[in-house]
Short mmCIF file of C-alpha atoms in Angstrom, two decimals:
data_model
loop_
_atom_site.label_atom_id
_atom_site.label_comp_id
_atom_site.label_asym_id
_atom_site.label_seq_id
_atom_site.Cartn_x
_atom_site.Cartn_y
_atom_site.Cartn_z
CA PRO A 1 -15.70 -2.64 -3.15
CA GLU A 2 -17.30 -0.60 -0.36
CA ASN A 3 -13.87 0.68 0.75
CA THR A 4 -12.69 1.52 -2.78
CA PRO A 5 -15.77 2.80 -4.64
CA ASP A 6 -15.64 4.06 -8.21
CA GLY A 7 -13.60 7.24 -8.40
CA CYS A 8 -11.53 6.67 -5.26
CA SER A 9 -7.91 7.73 -5.33
CA LYS A 10 -4.99 5.67 -6.57
CA GLU A 11 -3.53 5.95 -3.06
CA ASP A 12 -6.58 4.22 -1.55
CA TYR A 13 -6.23 1.32 -3.98
CA GLU A 14 -2.53 1.08 -3.24
CA LEU A 15 -3.15 1.14 0.52
CA TYR A 16 -5.67 -1.72 0.38
CA PHE A 17 -3.52 -3.68 -2.07
CA ALA A 18 -0.46 -3.42 0.18
CA TRP A 19 -2.43 -4.47 3.26
CA ALA A 20 -3.97 -7.42 1.39
CA ALA A 21 -0.57 -8.43 0.00
CA VAL A 22 1.00 -8.38 3.46
CA TRP A 23 -1.64 -10.77 4.73
CA ALA A 24 -1.71 -12.92 1.59
CA PHE A 25 2.05 -13.51 1.59
CA GLY A 26 2.87 -13.30 5.27
CA GLY A 27 -0.29 -14.18 7.16
CA ALA A 28 0.70 -17.82 7.66
CA LEU A 29 4.14 -17.00 9.06
CA PHE A 30 4.89 -17.80 12.69
CA LYS A 31 7.50 -17.60 15.40
CA ASP A 32 9.54 -20.74 15.88
CA GLN A 33 12.23 -21.46 18.46
CA LEU A 34 14.92 -19.55 16.59
CA VAL A 35 13.28 -16.99 14.32
CA ASP A 36 10.18 -14.80 14.40
CA TRP A 37 9.26 -15.06 10.71
CA ARG A 38 6.60 -12.33 10.98
CA ASP A 39 9.26 -9.95 12.26
CA GLU A 40 11.62 -10.94 9.43
CA PHE A 41 8.82 -10.43 6.89
CA THR A 42 8.08 -7.00 8.36
CA LYS A 43 11.71 -5.92 8.05
CA TRP A 44 11.78 -7.11 4.43
CA TRP A 45 8.41 -5.55 3.54
CA VAL A 46 9.13 -2.07 4.89
CA SER A 47 12.56 -2.02 3.25
CA GLU A 48 11.25 -3.11 -0.17
CA PHE A 49 7.82 -1.44 -0.40
CA LYS A 50 8.10 2.17 0.69
CA SER A 51 5.02 3.62 -0.98
CA VAL A 52 2.68 2.58 1.87
CA LYS A 53 3.89 3.55 5.33
CA PHE A 54 3.07 1.15 8.12
CA PRO A 55 3.52 2.33 11.73
CA SER A 56 7.11 1.91 12.90
CA SER A 57 6.35 -0.02 16.09
CA GLY A 58 5.53 -3.72 16.04
CA THR A 59 5.06 -5.69 12.85
CA VAL A 60 2.93 -5.06 9.78
CA PHE A 61 0.60 -7.73 11.18
CA ASP A 62 -0.13 -5.73 14.33
CA TYR A 63 -2.39 -3.26 12.46
CA TYR A 64 -5.67 -3.26 10.63
CA LEU A 65 -6.76 -0.71 8.07
CA ARG A 66 -9.64 1.37 9.45
CA ALA A 67 -11.99 2.04 6.53
CA GLU A 68 -13.35 5.35 7.84
CA ASP A 69 -10.08 7.26 7.65
CA LYS A 70 -7.70 4.82 5.88
CA LYS A 71 -5.35 4.71 8.90
CA PHE A 72 -3.44 1.76 10.32
CA ILE A 73 -4.76 1.11 13.83
CA PRO A 74 -3.54 -1.57 16.28
CA TRP A 75 -5.71 -4.69 16.47
CA ASP A 76 -5.63 -4.13 20.24
CA ASP A 77 -8.03 -1.21 19.72
CA LEU A 78 -10.69 -3.73 18.66
CA LEU A 79 -10.42 -5.83 21.82
CA PRO A 80 -13.81 -6.22 23.50
CA THR A 81 -14.11 -5.58 27.21
CA PHE A 82 -13.78 -8.83 29.11
CA GLN A 83 -16.86 -9.82 31.07
CA PHE A 84 -16.27 -12.68 33.49
CA ASN A 85 -19.23 -15.02 33.90
CA PRO A 86 -18.86 -16.94 37.19
CA GLU A 87 -21.59 -19.37 36.05
CA ALA A 88 -19.66 -20.49 32.95
CA PRO A 89 -17.11 -23.28 33.22
CA LEU A 90 -13.53 -22.03 33.05
CA GLN A 91 -12.77 -23.98 29.85
CA ALA A 92 -15.63 -22.12 28.12
CA THR A 93 -14.17 -18.71 28.99
CA LEU A 94 -12.35 -16.86 26.22
CA VAL A 95 -10.23 -13.82 26.90
CA ALA A 96 -9.84 -11.99 23.61
CA THR A 97 -6.35 -11.05 22.45
CA ALA A 98 -5.09 -9.19 19.41
CA GLU A 99 -4.48 -12.59 17.79
CA THR A 100 -8.04 -13.82 18.38
CA VAL A 101 -9.41 -10.51 17.07
CA ARG A 102 -7.27 -10.88 13.90
CA LEU A 103 -8.40 -14.47 13.38
CA HIS A 104 -12.04 -13.54 13.89
CA PHE A 105 -11.74 -10.66 11.40
CA TRP A 106 -10.12 -12.73 8.64
CA MET A 107 -12.36 -15.76 9.23
CA GLY A 108 -15.41 -13.50 8.94
CA LYS A 109 -14.13 -12.04 5.66
CA LEU A 110 -13.40 -15.48 4.20
CA ILE A 111 -16.67 -17.04 5.34
CA SER A 112 -18.79 -14.09 4.16
CA GLY A 113 -17.07 -14.43 0.78
CA GLY A 114 -18.04 -18.10 0.59
CA SER A 115 -14.53 -19.45 1.19
CA PRO A 116 -14.05 -22.45 3.47
CA VAL A 117 -11.77 -21.95 6.46
CA LEU A 118 -9.54 -24.47 8.24
CA LEU A 119 -7.45 -23.37 11.20
CA VAL A 120 -4.36 -25.44 11.94
CA GLY A 121 -1.69 -25.18 14.60
CA SER A 122 -0.23 -26.90 17.59
CA ALA A 123 -2.26 -27.24 20.76
CA GLY A 124 -2.51 -24.08 22.82
CA THR A 125 -1.81 -21.69 19.95
#
């Protein structure tokens, strides 16, 4: 609601709807040994839904929608600066990646909306 207040343009609604749809339908896709399903989804999405233009490099999952100017920006731009703490045990050290930033963003949205979250995956992913 704060990103699409009353009176905002049809284009803004369409932009947020497309971004939400991409994540709703393709967010659980992964890369297996033979096929990168996120890449396949991206090819399908940009060929079928031309009204919202995603950047041409990478996949549709590589970008977030910056609310201030309604532009698709790489998740990498949100990476915090790594600060190594020599006192912390190595297993407690987390180096943020675009994937961890994405997960943190979506988990925060779900949790703040009162939705439970369960992360699943093989070890090391």
